Amino acid sequence: MPTNSRPWEGLARGERWQGHVNTGVADLPPVPVLAARGRLDGPRITVFGAVHGDEYEGTAAIHALFDALEPADLDELGGLLIGVPVANGAAWQARSRTTPHDGQDLNRAFSGSSDAIGSADPADRHATPTSQLAHFLFQTFIAPTDVIIDLHSGGLRLVHLPLIGWGTDPQGTAPDGRAEALARIFGLDFYPWQVGTTAGVLTHEATRAGKIAIGAEWGGGASLDVAGMGAYAHGLRRIWQVLGPNGPWEYESDPRPPLIGGYATAPVSGIFHPTVTLGQTVTAGATLGVVVDDLGAEQATLTSARAGLVAGLAHVGYIAAGDPYVYVGAQEIVE
C-alpha cells in the first residue's frame, strides 16, 4: 500500500526496496519508487522518468536498470540509487504531457509550492496540483540528493536527437564542472548539450539548489524506443559506477562542443510542412518549414534564428500557435 514514509532511507547496505509513496496532493496518484543501496560508500543518486506523461524511454530504462541488478552488483556499487519511474502519475495515466487536473507542465513548476493551511503567503494556500506535486518531489527526492538525472523524450509532439546535458546558472554557465563531466561520459550516442535556464525546469532548479544535475532527451512521438531505453539504462549504470569509491573515470569522455540553443514556437496554427530533417545542419535564416491552413494557403514560413543542428523537430502534422516545433542547437567551440 502507498505510504507517506520513506523506507529507502533505512536501507542497509546491499538491500533493495520498491513500492509507492503518497504525494499528499488530493486526487493525484502515489509515486512509484525503486531503491537500492550499494555495499560501498557513495553519493545519493535520484533518477526521474515521466515528468511528462507521454514519454516512455526514461521509465523503461529505470525499470531495466533495477531489473538487471543482481546481489553481486551491489557488492561493487556504492551509495543509494533511487528511481522514480513515473514522476507525474496523473499525466501518465492520461498519456499527456501536462497534469490533467490543471493543464500545467510539471517541468515548468519546480521547485513547487505547498498548499499548507495557514501559510502566511496567500498564493501558497492555493497552489495548483502540479505545483504541489513539484514541491513534494523536490522536498522528498531532490533536496536530500547529491546527483539528479532527469530522463525525457519528445513525447507526442516532438522527436529528439539523443541529448545529454548539464544544468547552468542564470548566466548560462555551468557552476559545477562535475555535472558536465558526468554528462560527457553518459554515452557517446548522446550529443553533449548545455541545458537552458528556464525557470521551473527540474535540472535548472536542482542546479540552483546546489545539486549535480543532468538531463537527457531521446526520441519521441509517444512511442517506446527500445534502443533509447537501453542507452539510458547503460548511461545510468555508468554514472552509478564512476561515482562509487571503486569507480575510476574509465569511460571515454565526449569531447564535442555542446549544443546550445532553444525551442522555436509556431507563430500561427496549421499543418506543418517541414523542409529539414532531424540531425540536419542549418544556417541562420534557413527555412525550416511552412505552415498552411485548411485550404492549403501558406500562413507562415518558419526560419531558423541561429546556425546549428536540428536536434528536435515536430512529430505531429498540425501545430498550434505557441507550440514548440523545432530545437536548433548551435555547436559552440569549447575553449
mmCIF file with all atom_site columns, C-alpha atoms in Angstrom, residues 117-294:
data_model
loop_
_atom_site.group_PDB
_atom_site.id
_atom_site.type_symbol
_atom_site.label_atom_id
_atom_site.label_alt_id
_atom_site.label_comp_id
_atom_site.label_asym_id
_atom_site.label_entity_id
_atom_site.label_seq_id
_atom_site.pdbx_PDB_ins_code
_atom_site.Cartn_x
_atom_site.Cartn_y
_atom_site.Cartn_z
_atom_site.occupancy
_atom_site.B_iso_or_equiv
_atom_site.pdbx_formal_charge
_atom_site.auth_seq_id
_atom_site.auth_comp_id
_atom_site.auth_asym_id
_atom_site.auth_atom_id
_atom_site.pdbx_PDB_model_num
ATOM 1   C CA . ILE A 1 117 ? -3.324 25.787 5.549   1.00 0.00 ? 117 ILE A CA 1
ATOM 2   C CA . GLY A 1 118 ? -2.425 28.893 7.491   1.00 0.00 ? 118 GLY A CA 1
ATOM 3   C CA . SER A 1 119 ? 0.501  29.847 5.305   1.00 0.00 ? 119 SER A CA 1
ATOM 4   C CA . ALA A 1 120 ? 1.490  33.498 5.550   1.00 0.00 ? 120 ALA A CA 1
ATOM 5   C CA . ASP A 1 121 ? 1.616  33.661 1.778   1.00 0.00 ? 121 ASP A CA 1
ATOM 6   C CA . PRO A 1 122 ? -1.925 33.683 0.310   1.00 0.00 ? 122 PRO A CA 1
ATOM 7   C CA . ALA A 1 123 ? -0.667 32.344 -3.000  1.00 0.00 ? 123 ALA A CA 1
ATOM 8   C CA . ASP A 1 124 ? 0.837  29.398 -1.157  1.00 0.00 ? 124 ASP A CA 1
ATOM 9   C CA . ARG A 1 125 ? -2.591 28.349 0.112   1.00 0.00 ? 125 ARG A CA 1
ATOM 10  C CA . HIS A 1 126 ? -3.903 27.937 -3.398  1.00 0.00 ? 126 HIS A CA 1
ATOM 11  C CA . ALA A 1 127 ? -1.072 26.090 -5.095  1.00 0.00 ? 127 ALA A CA 1
ATOM 12  C CA . THR A 1 128 ? -2.188 24.103 -8.117  1.00 0.00 ? 128 THR A CA 1
ATOM 13  C CA . PRO A 1 129 ? -1.942 20.299 -8.046  1.00 0.00 ? 129 PRO A CA 1
ATOM 14  C CA . THR A 1 130 ? 1.074  20.482 -10.371 1.00 0.00 ? 130 THR A CA 1
ATOM 15  C CA . SER A 1 131 ? 2.838  22.989 -8.133  1.00 0.00 ? 131 SER A CA 1
ATOM 16  C CA . GLN A 1 132 ? 2.083  20.869 -5.070  1.00 0.00 ? 132 GLN A CA 1
ATOM 17  C CA . LEU A 1 133 ? 3.432  17.770 -6.827  1.00 0.00 ? 133 LEU A CA 1
ATOM 18  C CA . ALA A 1 134 ? 6.587  19.654 -7.810  1.00 0.00 ? 134 ALA A CA 1
ATOM 19  C CA . HIS A 1 135 ? 7.006  20.709 -4.177  1.00 0.00 ? 135 HIS A CA 1
ATOM 20  C CA . PHE A 1 136 ? 6.566  17.127 -2.953  1.00 0.00 ? 136 PHE A CA 1
ATOM 21  C CA . LEU A 1 137 ? 9.070  15.743 -5.467  1.00 0.00 ? 137 LEU A CA 1
ATOM 22  C CA . PHE A 1 138 ? 11.579 18.462 -4.738  1.00 0.00 ? 138 PHE A CA 1
ATOM 23  C CA . GLN A 1 139 ? 11.429 18.105 -0.962  1.00 0.00 ? 139 GLN A CA 1
ATOM 24  C CA . THR A 1 140 ? 11.219 14.298 -0.923  1.00 0.00 ? 140 THR A CA 1
ATOM 25  C CA . PHE A 1 141 ? 13.725 13.376 -3.610  1.00 0.00 ? 141 PHE A CA 1
ATOM 26  C CA . ILE A 1 142 ? 15.767 16.342 -4.838  1.00 0.00 ? 142 ILE A CA 1
ATOM 27  C CA . ALA A 1 143 ? 16.609 18.230 -1.649  1.00 0.00 ? 143 ALA A CA 1
ATOM 28  C CA . PRO A 1 144 ? 18.294 15.233 0.068   1.00 0.00 ? 144 PRO A CA 1
ATOM 29  C CA . THR A 1 145 ? 20.029 14.009 -3.115  1.00 0.00 ? 145 THR A CA 1
ATOM 30  C CA . ASP A 1 146 ? 23.559 14.630 -4.391  1.00 0.00 ? 146 ASP A CA 1
ATOM 31  C CA . VAL A 1 147 ? 23.076 13.814 -8.089  1.00 0.00 ? 147 VAL A CA 1
ATOM 32  C CA . ILE A 1 148 ? 19.880 14.276 -10.118 1.00 0.00 ? 148 ILE A CA 1
ATOM 33  C CA . ILE A 1 149 ? 19.276 12.654 -13.518 1.00 0.00 ? 149 ILE A CA 1
ATOM 34  C CA . ASP A 1 150 ? 16.113 13.576 -15.440 1.00 0.00 ? 150 ASP A CA 1
ATOM 35  C CA . LEU A 1 151 ? 15.249 11.413 -18.455 1.00 0.00 ? 151 LEU A CA 1
ATOM 36  C CA . HIS A 1 152 ? 12.953 12.735 -21.200 1.00 0.00 ? 152 HIS A CA 1
ATOM 37  C CA . SER A 1 153 ? 11.884 12.174 -24.788 1.00 0.00 ? 153 SER A CA 1
ATOM 38  C CA . GLY A 1 154 ? 9.963  14.291 -27.265 1.00 0.00 ? 154 GLY A CA 1
ATOM 39  C CA . GLY A 1 155 ? 6.589  12.981 -26.153 1.00 0.00 ? 155 GLY A CA 1
ATOM 40  C CA . LEU A 1 156 ? 3.683  13.034 -28.556 1.00 0.00 ? 156 LEU A CA 1
ATOM 41  C CA . ARG A 1 157 ? 4.580  16.271 -30.297 1.00 0.00 ? 157 ARG A CA 1
ATOM 42  C CA . LEU A 1 158 ? 8.350  16.146 -30.853 1.00 0.00 ? 158 LEU A CA 1
ATOM 43  C CA . VAL A 1 159 ? 11.216 13.842 -31.711 1.00 0.00 ? 159 VAL A CA 1
ATOM 44  C CA . HIS A 1 160 ? 14.756 14.475 -30.480 1.00 0.00 ? 160 HIS A CA 1
ATOM 45  C CA . LEU A 1 161 ? 18.282 13.519 -31.234 1.00 0.00 ? 161 LEU A CA 1
ATOM 46  C CA . PRO A 1 162 ? 19.898 11.797 -28.245 1.00 0.00 ? 162 PRO A CA 1
ATOM 47  C CA . LEU A 1 163 ? 20.972 14.655 -25.955 1.00 0.00 ? 163 LEU A CA 1
ATOM 48  C CA . ILE A 1 164 ? 22.683 14.628 -22.579 1.00 0.00 ? 164 ILE A CA 1
ATOM 49  C CA . GLY A 1 165 ? 23.059 17.956 -20.837 1.00 0.00 ? 165 GLY A CA 1
ATOM 50  C CA . TRP A 1 166 ? 24.056 19.675 -17.643 1.00 0.00 ? 166 TRP A CA 1
ATOM 51  C CA . GLY A 1 167 ? 22.437 22.410 -15.635 1.00 0.00 ? 167 GLY A CA 1
ATOM 52  C CA . THR A 1 168 ? 23.571 26.006 -15.852 1.00 0.00 ? 168 THR A CA 1
ATOM 53  C CA . ASP A 1 169 ? 23.173 29.070 -13.681 1.00 0.00 ? 169 ASP A CA 1
ATOM 54  C CA . PRO A 1 170 ? 21.154 32.177 -14.691 1.00 0.00 ? 170 PRO A CA 1
ATOM 55  C CA . GLN A 1 171 ? 24.182 33.462 -16.642 1.00 0.00 ? 171 GLN A CA 1
ATOM 56  C CA . GLY A 1 172 ? 24.172 30.298 -18.739 1.00 0.00 ? 172 GLY A CA 1
ATOM 57  C CA . THR A 1 173 ? 27.406 28.886 -17.335 1.00 0.00 ? 173 THR A CA 1
ATOM 58  C CA . ALA A 1 174 ? 27.921 25.557 -15.616 1.00 0.00 ? 174 ALA A CA 1
ATOM 59  C CA . PRO A 1 175 ? 28.640 26.320 -11.946 1.00 0.00 ? 175 PRO A CA 1
ATOM 60  C CA . ASP A 1 176 ? 29.849 22.813 -11.195 1.00 0.00 ? 176 ASP A CA 1
ATOM 61  C CA . GLY A 1 177 ? 32.135 21.053 -13.671 1.00 0.00 ? 177 GLY A CA 1
ATOM 62  C CA . ARG A 1 178 ? 31.172 17.688 -12.202 1.00 0.00 ? 178 ARG A CA 1
ATOM 63  C CA . ALA A 1 179 ? 27.767 17.780 -13.900 1.00 0.00 ? 179 ALA A CA 1
ATOM 64  C CA . GLU A 1 180 ? 29.337 18.379 -17.306 1.00 0.00 ? 180 GLU A CA 1
ATOM 65  C CA . ALA A 1 181 ? 31.924 15.668 -16.656 1.00 0.00 ? 181 ALA A CA 1
ATOM 66  C CA . LEU A 1 182 ? 29.192 13.143 -15.824 1.00 0.00 ? 182 LEU A CA 1
ATOM 67  C CA . ALA A 1 183 ? 27.155 14.109 -18.867 1.00 0.00 ? 183 ALA A CA 1
ATOM 68  C CA . ARG A 1 184 ? 30.145 13.666 -21.163 1.00 0.00 ? 184 ARG A CA 1
ATOM 69  C CA . ILE A 1 185 ? 30.674 10.046 -20.074 1.00 0.00 ? 185 ILE A CA 1
ATOM 70  C CA . PHE A 1 186 ? 26.978 9.099  -20.069 1.00 0.00 ? 186 PHE A CA 1
ATOM 71  C CA . GLY A 1 187 ? 27.275 7.633  -23.553 1.00 0.00 ? 187 GLY A CA 1
ATOM 72  C CA . LEU A 1 188 ? 28.758 8.507  -26.914 1.00 0.00 ? 188 LEU A CA 1
ATOM 73  C CA . ASP A 1 189 ? 25.366 8.047  -28.589 1.00 0.00 ? 189 ASP A CA 1
ATOM 74  C CA . PHE A 1 190 ? 24.328 11.337 -26.978 1.00 0.00 ? 190 PHE A CA 1
ATOM 75  C CA . TYR A 1 191 ? 25.201 14.844 -28.107 1.00 0.00 ? 191 TYR A CA 1
ATOM 76  C CA . PRO A 1 192 ? 26.613 16.990 -25.299 1.00 0.00 ? 192 PRO A CA 1
ATOM 77  C CA . TRP A 1 193 ? 24.040 19.629 -24.503 1.00 0.00 ? 193 TRP A CA 1
ATOM 78  C CA . GLN A 1 194 ? 24.027 22.731 -22.340 1.00 0.00 ? 194 GLN A CA 1
ATOM 79  C CA . VAL A 1 195 ? 20.602 22.855 -20.740 1.00 0.00 ? 195 VAL A CA 1
ATOM 80  C CA . GLY A 1 196 ? 18.989 26.280 -20.650 1.00 0.00 ? 196 GLY A CA 1
ATOM 81  C CA . THR A 1 197 ? 17.957 28.386 -17.692 1.00 0.00 ? 197 THR A CA 1
ATOM 82  C CA . THR A 1 198 ? 14.178 28.243 -17.985 1.00 0.00 ? 198 THR A CA 1
ATOM 83  C CA . ALA A 1 199 ? 12.539 28.777 -14.608 1.00 0.00 ? 199 ALA A CA 1
ATOM 84  C CA . GLY A 1 200 ? 10.768 25.722 -13.219 1.00 0.00 ? 200 GLY A CA 1
ATOM 85  C CA . VAL A 1 201 ? 12.747 23.136 -15.199 1.00 0.00 ? 201 VAL A CA 1
ATOM 86  C CA . LEU A 1 202 ? 13.886 20.314 -12.927 1.00 0.00 ? 202 LEU A CA 1
ATOM 87  C CA . THR A 1 203 ? 17.573 20.322 -13.929 1.00 0.00 ? 203 THR A CA 1
ATOM 88  C CA . HIS A 1 204 ? 17.812 24.107 -13.706 1.00 0.00 ? 204 HIS A CA 1
ATOM 89  C CA . GLU A 1 205 ? 16.138 24.349 -10.310 1.00 0.00 ? 205 GLU A CA 1
ATOM 90  C CA . ALA A 1 206 ? 18.168 21.422 -8.951  1.00 0.00 ? 206 ALA A CA 1
ATOM 91  C CA . THR A 1 207 ? 21.346 23.164 -10.138 1.00 0.00 ? 207 THR A CA 1
ATOM 92  C CA . ARG A 1 208 ? 20.258 26.358 -8.413  1.00 0.00 ? 208 ARG A CA 1
ATOM 93  C CA . ALA A 1 209 ? 19.790 24.299 -5.236  1.00 0.00 ? 209 ALA A CA 1
ATOM 94  C CA . GLY A 1 210 ? 23.418 23.178 -5.427  1.00 0.00 ? 210 GLY A CA 1
ATOM 95  C CA . LYS A 1 211 ? 22.843 19.702 -6.856  1.00 0.00 ? 211 LYS A CA 1
ATOM 96  C CA . ILE A 1 212 ? 24.775 17.982 -9.625  1.00 0.00 ? 212 ILE A CA 1
ATOM 97  C CA . ALA A 1 213 ? 22.025 17.792 -12.243 1.00 0.00 ? 213 ALA A CA 1
ATOM 98  C CA . ILE A 1 214 ? 21.968 16.312 -15.735 1.00 0.00 ? 214 ILE A CA 1
ATOM 99  C CA . GLY A 1 215 ? 19.065 15.890 -18.138 1.00 0.00 ? 215 GLY A CA 1
ATOM 100 C CA . ALA A 1 216 ? 18.565 13.854 -21.277 1.00 0.00 ? 216 ALA A CA 1
ATOM 101 C CA . GLU A 1 217 ? 16.368 13.534 -24.352 1.00 0.00 ? 217 GLU A CA 1
ATOM 102 C CA . TRP A 1 218 ? 15.888 10.575 -26.667 1.00 0.00 ? 218 TRP A CA 1
ATOM 103 C CA . GLY A 1 219 ? 13.377 10.052 -29.451 1.00 0.00 ? 219 GLY A CA 1
ATOM 104 C CA . GLY A 1 220 ? 9.718  10.847 -29.030 1.00 0.00 ? 220 GLY A CA 1
ATOM 105 C CA . GLY A 1 221 ? 6.488  10.512 -30.917 1.00 0.00 ? 221 GLY A CA 1
ATOM 106 C CA . ALA A 1 222 ? 4.883  8.938  -27.814 1.00 0.00 ? 222 ALA A CA 1
ATOM 107 C CA . SER A 1 223 ? 6.399  5.543  -28.634 1.00 0.00 ? 223 SER A CA 1
ATOM 108 C CA . LEU A 1 224 ? 8.925  3.473  -26.703 1.00 0.00 ? 224 LEU A CA 1
ATOM 109 C CA . ASP A 1 225 ? 12.269 3.335  -28.496 1.00 0.00 ? 225 ASP A CA 1
ATOM 110 C CA . VAL A 1 226 ? 13.952 0.198  -27.156 1.00 0.00 ? 226 VAL A CA 1
ATOM 111 C CA . ALA A 1 227 ? 17.370 1.454  -28.261 1.00 0.00 ? 227 ALA A CA 1
ATOM 112 C CA . GLY A 1 228 ? 16.806 4.614  -26.255 1.00 0.00 ? 228 GLY A CA 1
ATOM 113 C CA . MET A 1 229 ? 15.732 2.612  -23.233 1.00 0.00 ? 229 MET A CA 1
ATOM 114 C CA . GLY A 1 230 ? 18.936 0.581  -23.464 1.00 0.00 ? 230 GLY A CA 1
ATOM 115 C CA . ALA A 1 231 ? 21.161 3.632  -23.955 1.00 0.00 ? 231 ALA A CA 1
ATOM 116 C CA . TYR A 1 232 ? 19.598 5.310  -20.937 1.00 0.00 ? 232 TYR A CA 1
ATOM 117 C CA . ALA A 1 233 ? 19.984 2.202  -18.770 1.00 0.00 ? 233 ALA A CA 1
ATOM 118 C CA . HIS A 1 234 ? 23.645 1.834  -19.750 1.00 0.00 ? 234 HIS A CA 1
ATOM 119 C CA . GLY A 1 235 ? 24.279 5.509  -19.049 1.00 0.00 ? 235 GLY A CA 1
ATOM 120 C CA . LEU A 1 236 ? 22.705 5.259  -15.609 1.00 0.00 ? 236 LEU A CA 1
ATOM 121 C CA . ARG A 1 237 ? 24.834 2.246  -14.750 1.00 0.00 ? 237 ARG A CA 1
ATOM 122 C CA . ARG A 1 238 ? 27.953 4.148  -15.837 1.00 0.00 ? 238 ARG A CA 1
ATOM 123 C CA . ILE A 1 239 ? 27.109 7.103  -13.633 1.00 0.00 ? 239 ILE A CA 1
ATOM 124 C CA . TRP A 1 240 ? 26.487 4.869  -10.624 1.00 0.00 ? 240 TRP A CA 1
ATOM 125 C CA . GLN A 1 241 ? 29.774 3.081  -11.164 1.00 0.00 ? 241 GLN A CA 1
ATOM 126 C CA . VAL A 1 242 ? 32.006 6.110  -11.586 1.00 0.00 ? 242 VAL A CA 1
ATOM 127 C CA . LEU A 1 243 ? 30.570 7.852  -8.535  1.00 0.00 ? 243 LEU A CA 1
ATOM 128 C CA . GLY A 1 244 ? 31.472 4.938  -6.275  1.00 0.00 ? 244 GLY A CA 1
ATOM 129 C CA . PRO A 1 245 ? 34.773 4.565  -4.415  1.00 0.00 ? 245 PRO A CA 1
ATOM 130 C CA . ASN A 1 246 ? 35.960 1.931  -6.907  1.00 0.00 ? 246 ASN A CA 1
ATOM 131 C CA . GLY A 1 247 ? 34.803 3.924  -9.912  1.00 0.00 ? 247 GLY A CA 1
ATOM 132 C CA . PRO A 1 248 ? 37.692 5.494  -11.772 1.00 0.00 ? 248 PRO A CA 1
ATOM 133 C CA . TRP A 1 249 ? 36.691 7.729  -14.629 1.00 0.00 ? 249 TRP A CA 1
ATOM 134 C CA . GLU A 1 250 ? 37.442 4.963  -17.086 1.00 0.00 ? 250 GLU A CA 1
ATOM 135 C CA . TYR A 1 251 ? 34.781 5.725  -19.692 1.00 0.00 ? 251 TYR A CA 1
ATOM 136 C CA . GLU A 1 252 ? 35.604 7.816  -22.725 1.00 0.00 ? 252 GLU A CA 1
ATOM 137 C CA . SER A 1 253 ? 34.558 11.427 -22.379 1.00 0.00 ? 253 SER A CA 1
ATOM 138 C CA . ASP A 1 254 ? 32.782 13.010 -25.348 1.00 0.00 ? 254 ASP A CA 1
ATOM 139 C CA . PRO A 1 255 ? 34.940 15.980 -26.431 1.00 0.00 ? 255 PRO A CA 1
ATOM 140 C CA . ARG A 1 256 ? 32.457 17.596 -28.820 1.00 0.00 ? 256 ARG A CA 1
ATOM 141 C CA . PRO A 1 257 ? 31.289 21.150 -28.150 1.00 0.00 ? 257 PRO A CA 1
ATOM 142 C CA . PRO A 1 258 ? 27.856 21.269 -26.534 1.00 0.00 ? 258 PRO A CA 1
ATOM 143 C CA . LEU A 1 259 ? 24.679 22.129 -28.347 1.00 0.00 ? 259 LEU A CA 1
ATOM 144 C CA . ILE A 1 260 ? 23.344 25.439 -27.059 1.00 0.00 ? 260 ILE A CA 1
ATOM 145 C CA . GLY A 1 261 ? 20.027 26.748 -28.269 1.00 0.00 ? 261 GLY A CA 1
ATOM 146 C CA . GLY A 1 262 ? 16.335 26.773 -27.618 1.00 0.00 ? 262 GLY A CA 1
ATOM 147 C CA . TYR A 1 263 ? 12.905 25.820 -28.902 1.00 0.00 ? 263 TYR A CA 1
ATOM 148 C CA . ALA A 1 264 ? 11.222 27.936 -31.539 1.00 0.00 ? 264 ALA A CA 1
ATOM 149 C CA . THR A 1 265 ? 7.444  28.211 -31.267 1.00 0.00 ? 265 THR A CA 1
ATOM 150 C CA . ALA A 1 266 ? 4.925  28.425 -34.087 1.00 0.00 ? 266 ALA A CA 1
ATOM 151 C CA . PRO A 1 267 ? 3.558  31.919 -34.781 1.00 0.00 ? 267 PRO A CA 1
ATOM 152 C CA . VAL A 1 268 ? 0.331  30.539 -36.291 1.00 0.00 ? 268 VAL A CA 1
ATOM 153 C CA . SER A 1 269 ? -1.719 27.353 -36.280 1.00 0.00 ? 269 SER A CA 1
ATOM 154 C CA . GLY A 1 270 ? -1.961 24.958 -39.192 1.00 0.00 ? 270 GLY A CA 1
ATOM 155 C CA . ILE A 1 271 ? -0.405 21.983 -40.965 1.00 0.00 ? 271 ILE A CA 1
ATOM 156 C CA . PHE A 1 272 ? 3.355  21.972 -40.581 1.00 0.00 ? 272 PHE A CA 1
ATOM 157 C CA . HIS A 1 273 ? 5.362  21.026 -43.688 1.00 0.00 ? 273 HIS A CA 1
ATOM 158 C CA . PRO A 1 274 ? 8.988  20.654 -42.517 1.00 0.00 ? 274 PRO A CA 1
ATOM 159 C CA . THR A 1 275 ? 11.731 21.283 -45.043 1.00 0.00 ? 275 THR A CA 1
ATOM 160 C CA . VAL A 1 276 ? 14.508 19.971 -42.761 1.00 0.00 ? 276 VAL A CA 1
ATOM 161 C CA . THR A 1 277 ? 15.155 16.660 -41.082 1.00 0.00 ? 277 THR A CA 1
ATOM 162 C CA . LEU A 1 278 ? 16.301 15.712 -37.609 1.00 0.00 ? 278 LEU A CA 1
ATOM 163 C CA . GLY A 1 279 ? 20.083 15.921 -37.389 1.00 0.00 ? 279 GLY A CA 1
ATOM 164 C CA . GLN A 1 280 ? 20.430 18.323 -40.312 1.00 0.00 ? 280 GLN A CA 1
ATOM 165 C CA . THR A 1 281 ? 22.805 21.280 -40.032 1.00 0.00 ? 281 THR A CA 1
ATOM 166 C CA . VAL A 1 282 ? 21.218 24.624 -40.928 1.00 0.00 ? 282 VAL A CA 1
ATOM 167 C CA . THR A 1 283 ? 22.393 28.198 -41.304 1.00 0.00 ? 283 THR A CA 1
ATOM 168 C CA . ALA A 1 284 ? 20.860 31.233 -39.607 1.00 0.00 ? 284 ALA A CA 1
ATOM 169 C CA . GLY A 1 285 ? 17.803 32.286 -41.590 1.00 0.00 ? 285 GLY A CA 1
ATOM 170 C CA . ALA A 1 286 ? 17.402 28.903 -43.272 1.00 0.00 ? 286 ALA A CA 1
ATOM 171 C CA . THR A 1 287 ? 13.838 27.818 -43.983 1.00 0.00 ? 287 THR A CA 1
ATOM 172 C CA . LEU A 1 288 ? 12.704 25.116 -41.577 1.00 0.00 ? 288 LEU A CA 1
ATOM 173 C CA . GLY A 1 289 ? 9.211  24.632 -42.949 1.00 0.00 ? 289 GLY A CA 1
ATOM 174 C CA . VAL A 1 290 ? 5.920  26.275 -43.803 1.00 0.00 ? 290 VAL A CA 1
ATOM 175 C CA . VAL A 1 291 ? 2.522  26.311 -42.104 1.00 0.00 ? 291 VAL A CA 1
ATOM 176 C CA . VAL A 1 292 ? -0.626 26.118 -44.242 1.00 0.00 ? 292 VAL A CA 1
ATOM 177 C CA . ASP A 1 293 ? -4.294 26.453 -43.342 1.00 0.00 ? 293 ASP A CA 1
ATOM 178 C CA . ASP A 1 294 ? -7.137 24.047 -44.087 1.00 0.00 ? 294 ASP A CA 1
#
